[in-house]
Tab-separated table of C-alpha atoms in Angstrom:
chain	number	residue	atom	x	y	z
A	1	MET	CA	64.776	-52.233	170.320
A	2	GLU	CA	67.135	-51.237	167.851
A	3	GLU	CA	67.650	-52.687	164.162
A	4	SER	CA	70.796	-54.880	163.986
A	5	ASN	CA	73.944	-53.284	162.607
A	6	PHE	CA	74.587	-56.647	160.810
A	7	THR	CA	73.441	-58.022	157.724
A	8	LEU	CA	74.067	-61.442	156.070
A	9	ASP	CA	76.903	-62.075	153.637
A	10	PRO	CA	75.380	-64.295	150.753
A	11	ARG	CA	78.656	-66.043	150.120
A	12	THR	CA	79.428	-67.328	153.777
A	13	SER	CA	75.973	-67.040	155.614
A	14	VAL	CA	77.831	-64.943	158.259
A	15	PRO	CA	76.699	-61.572	159.300
A	16	PHE	CA	79.069	-58.603	158.684
A	17	LYS	CA	78.714	-55.172	160.210
A	18	GLU	CA	77.653	-52.804	157.294
A	19	SER	CA	79.214	-49.730	159.028
A	20	GLY	CA	82.757	-51.427	159.138
A	21	SER	CA	83.608	-51.051	155.403
A	22	ILE	CA	86.817	-49.890	154.478
A	23	SER	CA	85.433	-46.940	152.531
A	24	GLU	CA	83.504	-45.609	155.558
A	25	CYS	CA	86.483	-46.051	157.974
A	26	ASP	CA	87.322	-42.632	159.576
A	27	VAL	CA	89.881	-43.050	162.546
A	28	SER	CA	89.616	-39.571	163.398
A	29	LEU	CA	85.733	-39.701	163.817
A	30	ASP	CA	86.089	-42.815	165.872
A	31	LEU	CA	88.739	-41.425	168.149
A	32	MET	CA	86.952	-38.138	168.913
A	33	PHE	CA	83.605	-39.829	169.905
A	34	LEU	CA	85.427	-42.379	171.885
A	35	LEU	CA	87.090	-39.623	173.670
A	36	LEU	CA	83.804	-37.901	174.093
A	37	ASN	CA	81.741	-40.823	175.165
A	38	GLY	CA	84.704	-41.944	177.714
A	39	LEU	CA	84.617	-38.370	179.351
A	40	ILE	CA	80.818	-38.342	179.654
A	41	SER	CA	80.923	-41.804	181.190
A	42	VAL	CA	83.068	-40.513	183.975
A	43	PHE	CA	80.814	-37.855	184.588
A	44	ILE	CA	77.818	-40.549	184.512
A	45	LEU	CA	79.700	-42.824	187.093
A	46	LEU	CA	80.781	-40.151	189.489
A	47	GLY	CA	77.546	-37.993	189.331
A	48	ASN	CA	75.042	-40.960	189.627
A	49	GLY	CA	77.217	-42.815	192.064
A	50	LEU	CA	77.278	-39.696	194.258
A	51	ALA	CA	73.583	-39.177	193.770
A	52	CYS	CA	72.568	-42.667	194.709
A	53	PHE	CA	74.830	-42.663	197.726
A	54	ILE	CA	73.215	-39.461	198.873
A	55	PHE	CA	69.737	-40.718	198.439
A	56	LEU	CA	70.378	-44.052	200.278
A	57	LYS	CA	72.534	-42.564	203.090
A	58	THR	CA	70.199	-39.843	204.140
A	59	ALA	CA	67.253	-40.762	206.129
A	60	HIS	CA	65.164	-37.887	205.032
A	61	PHE	CA	65.599	-38.859	201.452
A	62	ARG	CA	64.989	-42.530	202.044
A	63	ARG	CA	61.562	-41.668	203.413
A	64	CYS	CA	60.272	-40.286	200.068
A	65	PHE	CA	59.356	-42.770	197.377
A	66	MET	CA	60.083	-40.549	194.710
A	67	ASN	CA	63.799	-40.746	195.700
A	68	THR	CA	63.461	-44.454	195.496
A	69	PHE	CA	62.529	-44.398	191.988
A	70	LEU	CA	65.514	-41.800	191.296
A	71	VAL	CA	68.062	-44.322	192.846
A	72	SER	CA	66.736	-46.786	190.473
A	73	LEU	CA	67.163	-44.618	187.480
A	74	GLY	CA	70.521	-43.722	188.763
A	75	LEU	CA	71.533	-47.417	188.491
A	76	SER	CA	70.040	-47.585	185.052
A	77	ASP	CA	72.342	-44.534	184.071
A	78	ILE	CA	75.268	-46.478	185.705
A	79	PHE	CA	74.839	-49.373	183.851
A	80	MET	CA	74.638	-47.199	180.610
A	81	ALA	CA	78.270	-45.980	181.421
A	82	LEU	CA	79.586	-49.587	182.409
A	83	LEU	CA	77.909	-51.667	179.959
A	84	ILE	CA	76.985	-49.715	176.692
A	85	MET	CA	80.155	-47.506	176.600
A	86	PRO	CA	82.989	-50.034	176.930
A	87	GLY	CA	81.243	-52.779	174.938
A	88	HIS	CA	78.705	-51.823	172.361
A	89	VAL	CA	80.099	-48.423	171.644
A	90	ILE	CA	83.832	-49.375	171.088
A	91	PHE	CA	83.280	-52.515	169.541
A	92	CYS	CA	80.126	-52.640	167.413
A	93	THR	CA	79.848	-49.132	166.229
A	94	SER	CA	83.221	-48.146	165.355
A	95	SER	CA	83.499	-47.770	161.671
A	96	CYS	CA	87.070	-49.002	161.533
A	97	SER	CA	86.608	-52.069	164.227
A	98	GLN	CA	87.971	-55.374	163.317
A	99	PHE	CA	86.232	-56.878	166.065
A	100	ILE	CA	84.578	-60.371	165.043
A	101	SER	CA	81.118	-59.505	164.448
A	102	LYS	CA	79.596	-62.897	165.670
A	103	HIS	CA	80.738	-61.405	169.192
A	104	CYS	CA	78.687	-58.091	168.737
A	105	TRP	CA	75.229	-59.863	168.926
A	106	LEU	CA	76.350	-60.765	172.577
A	107	ILE	CA	77.703	-57.393	173.449
A	108	SER	CA	74.912	-55.345	171.981
A	109	SER	CA	72.487	-57.367	174.022
A	110	THR	CA	73.275	-54.972	176.848
A	111	ARG	CA	71.178	-52.597	175.063
A	112	TYR	CA	68.266	-54.484	175.902
A	113	LEU	CA	68.865	-54.522	179.553
A	114	VAL	CA	69.818	-50.712	179.964
A	115	PHE	CA	67.528	-48.851	177.341
A	116	PRO	CA	64.205	-50.390	178.523
A	117	ALA	CA	65.112	-50.077	182.217
A	118	THR	CA	65.871	-46.329	181.858
A	119	LYS	CA	62.710	-45.693	179.953
A	120	LEU	CA	60.465	-47.769	182.409
A	121	ASN	CA	62.297	-45.895	185.395
A	122	LEU	CA	61.313	-42.726	183.901
A	123	LEU	CA	57.745	-43.789	183.274
A	124	ALA	CA	57.529	-44.931	187.166
A	125	ILE	CA	58.839	-41.457	188.127
A	126	SER	CA	56.371	-39.735	185.997
A	127	TYR	CA	53.392	-42.057	187.431
A	128	ASP	CA	54.658	-41.103	190.910
A	129	ARG	CA	54.752	-37.443	190.220
A	130	TYR	CA	51.358	-37.391	188.357
A	131	ILE	CA	49.589	-38.999	191.128
A	132	ALA	CA	51.476	-36.372	193.613
A	133	VAL	CA	50.410	-33.513	191.608
A	134	MET	CA	47.018	-34.461	190.076
A	135	GLN	CA	45.769	-36.653	192.954
A	136	PRO	CA	47.654	-35.408	196.165
A	137	LEU	CA	45.074	-36.841	198.575
A	138	LYS	CA	45.275	-40.126	197.197
A	139	TYR	CA	49.192	-40.253	197.065
A	140	LYS	CA	49.595	-42.139	200.238
A	141	ALA	CA	46.852	-44.718	199.237
A	142	LYS	CA	48.250	-45.239	195.850
A	143	ILE	CA	51.857	-44.942	196.498
A	144	ASN	CA	52.881	-47.408	199.166
A	145	PHE	CA	55.898	-49.704	199.874
A	146	LYS	CA	54.116	-52.654	198.479
A	147	ARG	CA	53.300	-50.816	195.236
A	148	VAL	CA	56.783	-49.373	194.865
A	149	LEU	CA	58.302	-52.603	195.263
A	150	ILE	CA	55.935	-54.117	192.495
A	151	ILE	CA	56.834	-51.251	190.152
A	152	LEU	CA	60.532	-51.653	190.696
A	153	THR	CA	60.327	-55.374	190.109
A	154	THR	CA	58.466	-54.934	186.873
A	155	VAL	CA	60.741	-52.204	185.899
A	156	TRP	CA	64.068	-54.585	186.100
A	157	THR	CA	62.199	-57.768	185.272
A	158	ILE	CA	61.177	-56.799	181.621
A	159	PRO	CA	64.633	-55.757	180.571
A	160	VAL	CA	65.974	-58.909	181.940
A	161	ILE	CA	63.376	-60.898	179.927
A	162	LEU	CA	64.053	-58.916	176.813
A	163	THR	CA	67.854	-59.518	177.089
A	164	LEU	CA	67.461	-63.312	177.719
A	165	SER	CA	65.073	-63.829	175.014
A	166	ARG	CA	67.176	-62.177	172.207
A	167	LEU	CA	70.055	-64.251	173.654
A	168	ALA	CA	68.079	-67.584	173.395
A	169	TRP	CA	67.295	-67.281	169.636
A	170	TRP	CA	70.917	-65.968	168.758
A	171	ILE	CA	72.221	-69.366	170.627
A	172	LYS	CA	69.798	-71.601	169.576
A	173	LEU	CA	68.739	-70.719	165.804
A	174	PRO	CA	70.928	-70.462	162.823
A	175	ILE	CA	72.257	-67.009	162.031
A	176	ALA	CA	69.840	-66.380	159.027
A	177	GLN	CA	66.688	-67.170	161.414
A	178	ALA	CA	68.302	-65.394	164.213
A	179	LEU	CA	68.385	-62.084	162.060
A	180	ILE	CA	64.985	-62.392	160.798
A	181	MET	CA	63.767	-62.842	164.527
A	182	ASP	CA	65.848	-59.945	165.371
A	183	HIS	CA	64.131	-57.731	162.881
A	184	VAL	CA	60.665	-58.835	163.999
A	185	PHE	CA	61.767	-58.332	167.638
A	186	ASN	CA	63.302	-54.948	166.990
A	187	SER	CA	60.121	-53.597	164.946
A	188	CYS	CA	57.782	-54.337	167.993
A	189	LEU	CA	60.058	-52.738	170.497
A	190	ILE	CA	60.672	-49.728	168.528
A	191	PHE	CA	56.760	-49.100	168.976
A	192	LEU	CA	56.502	-50.391	172.591
A	193	LEU	CA	59.599	-49.119	174.082
A	194	VAL	CA	60.449	-46.044	171.920
A	195	VAL	CA	57.576	-44.438	170.551
A	196	LEU	CA	54.902	-45.355	173.063
A	197	PRO	CA	57.032	-44.532	176.057
A	198	VAL	CA	58.314	-41.275	174.727
A	199	SER	CA	54.625	-40.095	173.655
A	200	ILE	CA	53.297	-41.089	177.085
A	201	LEU	CA	56.249	-39.274	179.070
A	202	THR	CA	55.757	-36.211	176.898
A	203	ILE	CA	52.184	-35.894	177.408
A	204	VAL	CA	51.936	-36.845	181.222
A	205	ASN	CA	54.789	-34.554	182.179
A	206	LEU	CA	53.465	-31.443	180.255
A	207	ARG	CA	50.065	-32.103	182.086
A	208	ILE	CA	52.147	-32.051	185.336
A	209	ILE	CA	53.920	-28.739	184.476
A	210	LEU	CA	50.491	-27.011	183.566
A	211	GLU	CA	49.095	-28.202	186.875
A	212	ILE	CA	51.906	-26.832	188.671
A	213	ARG	CA	51.669	-23.329	187.031
A	214	ARG	CA	47.990	-23.315	187.599
A	215	HIS	CA	48.617	-23.872	191.537
A	216	SER	CA	51.358	-21.397	191.400
A	217	ASN	CA	49.117	-18.687	189.679
A	218	GLN	CA	45.993	-19.342	191.831
A	219	PRO	CA	45.532	-16.293	194.318
A	220	ARG	CA	45.712	-17.268	198.044
A	221	PRO	CA	42.625	-16.103	200.096
A	222	VAL	CA	43.276	-13.616	202.772
A	223	ASN	CA	42.385	-15.105	206.000
A	224	GLU	CA	41.739	-12.381	208.665
A	225	GLU	CA	42.590	-14.516	211.500
A	226	SER	CA	46.261	-14.930	210.346
A	227	VAL	CA	46.921	-11.386	211.623
A	228	THR	CA	46.144	-12.544	215.268
A	229	GLU	CA	48.001	-15.888	215.135
A	230	THR	CA	50.551	-16.862	217.538
A	231	ARG	CA	54.185	-17.026	216.709
A	232	LEU	CA	54.038	-20.913	217.007
A	233	ASN	CA	51.116	-21.193	214.167
A	234	CYS	CA	53.156	-18.835	212.043
A	235	THR	CA	56.121	-21.006	212.411
A	236	ILE	CA	53.940	-24.221	211.687
A	237	GLU	CA	52.723	-22.357	208.609
A	238	ASN	CA	56.034	-21.492	207.326
A	239	ASN	CA	57.317	-24.974	207.929
A	240	ASP	CA	54.347	-26.347	205.786
A	241	LYS	CA	55.113	-23.825	203.147
A	242	ARG	CA	58.622	-24.792	203.088
A	243	ILE	CA	57.777	-28.397	202.778
A	244	ARG	CA	55.339	-27.714	200.011
A	245	GLN	CA	58.000	-25.698	198.150
A	246	THR	CA	60.587	-28.384	198.591
A	247	GLY	CA	58.325	-31.241	197.109
A	248	ARG	CA	57.470	-28.790	194.269
A	249	LYS	CA	60.939	-28.390	193.324
A	250	GLY	CA	61.382	-32.115	193.469
A	251	THR	CA	58.648	-32.683	191.190
A	252	ILE	CA	60.001	-29.792	188.880
A	253	ALA	CA	63.406	-31.585	189.024
A	254	CYS	CA	61.882	-34.920	188.155
A	255	VAL	CA	59.830	-33.518	185.203
A	256	LEU	CA	63.040	-31.837	183.698
A	257	VAL	CA	64.921	-35.079	183.887
A	258	VAL	CA	62.094	-36.593	182.090
A	259	LEU	CA	61.873	-33.943	179.389
A	260	ILE	CA	65.786	-33.936	178.655
A	261	PHE	CA	65.435	-37.742	178.465
A	262	VAL	CA	62.655	-37.143	175.637
A	263	LEU	CA	64.825	-34.617	173.742
A	264	CYS	CA	67.968	-36.779	173.803
A	265	TRP	CA	66.113	-39.516	172.812
A	266	LEU	CA	64.570	-38.198	169.777
A	267	PRO	CA	67.797	-38.599	167.345
A	268	ARG	CA	67.978	-42.135	168.653
A	269	ALA	CA	64.364	-42.742	167.898
A	270	TYR	CA	64.764	-41.380	164.350
A	271	TYR	CA	67.753	-43.530	163.795
A	272	ASN	CA	65.780	-46.523	164.900
A	273	VAL	CA	62.725	-45.839	162.863
A	274	ALA	CA	65.058	-45.082	159.573
A	275	ARG	CA	66.449	-48.438	160.078
A	276	LEU	CA	63.202	-50.053	160.234
A	277	LEU	CA	62.062	-48.319	157.339
A	278	GLY	CA	65.049	-49.409	155.421
A	279	LYS	CA	66.199	-45.797	154.932
A	280	GLY	CA	69.972	-45.178	154.716
A	281	GLU	CA	71.724	-43.463	157.877
A	282	GLY	CA	75.199	-42.580	158.184
A	283	PRO	CA	77.562	-43.530	160.827
A	284	LEU	CA	77.744	-40.192	162.266
A	285	LEU	CA	73.955	-40.235	163.206
A	286	ASN	CA	74.524	-43.411	164.805
A	287	ARG	CA	77.379	-41.835	167.070
A	288	LEU	CA	75.620	-38.531	167.765
A	289	SER	CA	72.417	-40.455	168.863
A	290	LEU	CA	74.345	-42.365	171.274
A	291	LEU	CA	76.080	-39.450	172.547
A	292	PHE	CA	72.909	-37.853	173.396
A	293	LEU	CA	71.951	-40.765	175.349
A	294	PHE	CA	75.097	-40.472	177.373
A	295	ILE	CA	74.700	-36.777	177.995
A	296	GLN	CA	71.078	-37.470	179.192
A	297	SER	CA	72.325	-39.820	181.689
A	298	ALA	CA	75.153	-37.453	182.606
A	299	VAL	CA	72.875	-34.420	183.420
A	300	ASN	CA	70.446	-35.887	186.084
A	301	PRO	CA	72.651	-35.173	189.087
A	302	PHE	CA	73.135	-31.570	187.935
A	303	VAL	CA	69.301	-31.057	187.742
A	304	TYR	CA	68.896	-32.405	191.227
A	305	THR	CA	71.733	-30.221	192.598
A	306	PHE	CA	70.101	-26.879	190.773
A	307	TYR	CA	66.641	-27.635	191.928
A	308	ARG	CA	66.682	-29.382	195.184
A	309	VAL	CA	68.059	-27.362	198.026
A	310	ASP	CA	68.096	-30.426	200.229
A	311	PHE	CA	70.119	-32.457	197.735
A	312	ARG	CA	72.531	-29.751	197.311
A	313	ARG	CA	73.176	-29.251	200.969
A	314	ALA	CA	73.329	-33.042	201.497
A	315	ALA	CA	76.074	-33.318	198.715
A	316	VAL	CA	77.956	-30.386	200.226
A	317	ARG	CA	77.953	-31.989	203.845
A	318	LEU	CA	79.119	-35.320	202.102
A	319	LEU	CA	82.083	-33.666	200.362
A	320	ARG	CA	83.162	-31.768	203.392
A	321	CYS	CA	82.879	-35.204	205.190
A	322	ARG	CA	80.377	-33.846	207.938
């Protein structure tokens, strides 16, 4: 998915980290990004941990498949803080790190588990919301327990296969061949798991937004019989309206999560493509692109809280121990 940070030392045939040269070493820059990433990681763990707990604890949320996908996304965000931050960011992106580079290929393999899982979870969420908005009458037929289970299994199986595949040739092949395999592997993944998913997510969610706006702007026909409706019928109508509004806000929250993801992934996508094309990129872009990924994982619970009244009320009840 990403180009390796290592190149082959022609004298020793051992990979060394290009960004770790003494001339590029900047202790203050490393420390600043370490503190920022560490702080954001705390927010990721607390926010997504709380969100997953609320979704799993409340029966109302468990009955909605959309929330099942959100829990899966929350787990991938938690893995982002637990695996990418302490390992890859600290030891393999620091310009002054003296960590032995032969271990970084192992630590960096966590990216092949976390990054694809995040993208695939967002694709699953977009698929769920696309069916709910564009084909509401077919939603229950297309989104059922069996299909959700198949989707989630696929979402987590693919990253595991990618991670194990990369580990296999790093363990079995000589370093020179492993670097070549890494280059080919990353070149394919940049298109399959960066460019293609980001394009699909953008197009699908823009269509969802336009469809929601179209429904919102449609004038509702006046029903003369509504004047003589009983109080019970009025109550049922209000309840149905409230359910529709809740579902619409839940969809808007999911769309915002996806669009924020796309915006935050653009710097990393540019970084990956630049490395693939052999263009030079500075250590600052590497750190900034990773920082945006952490920000994307940290803001999701705040989006749920702002746009979903039911989630906000459940969070308040949980914090008040009710």
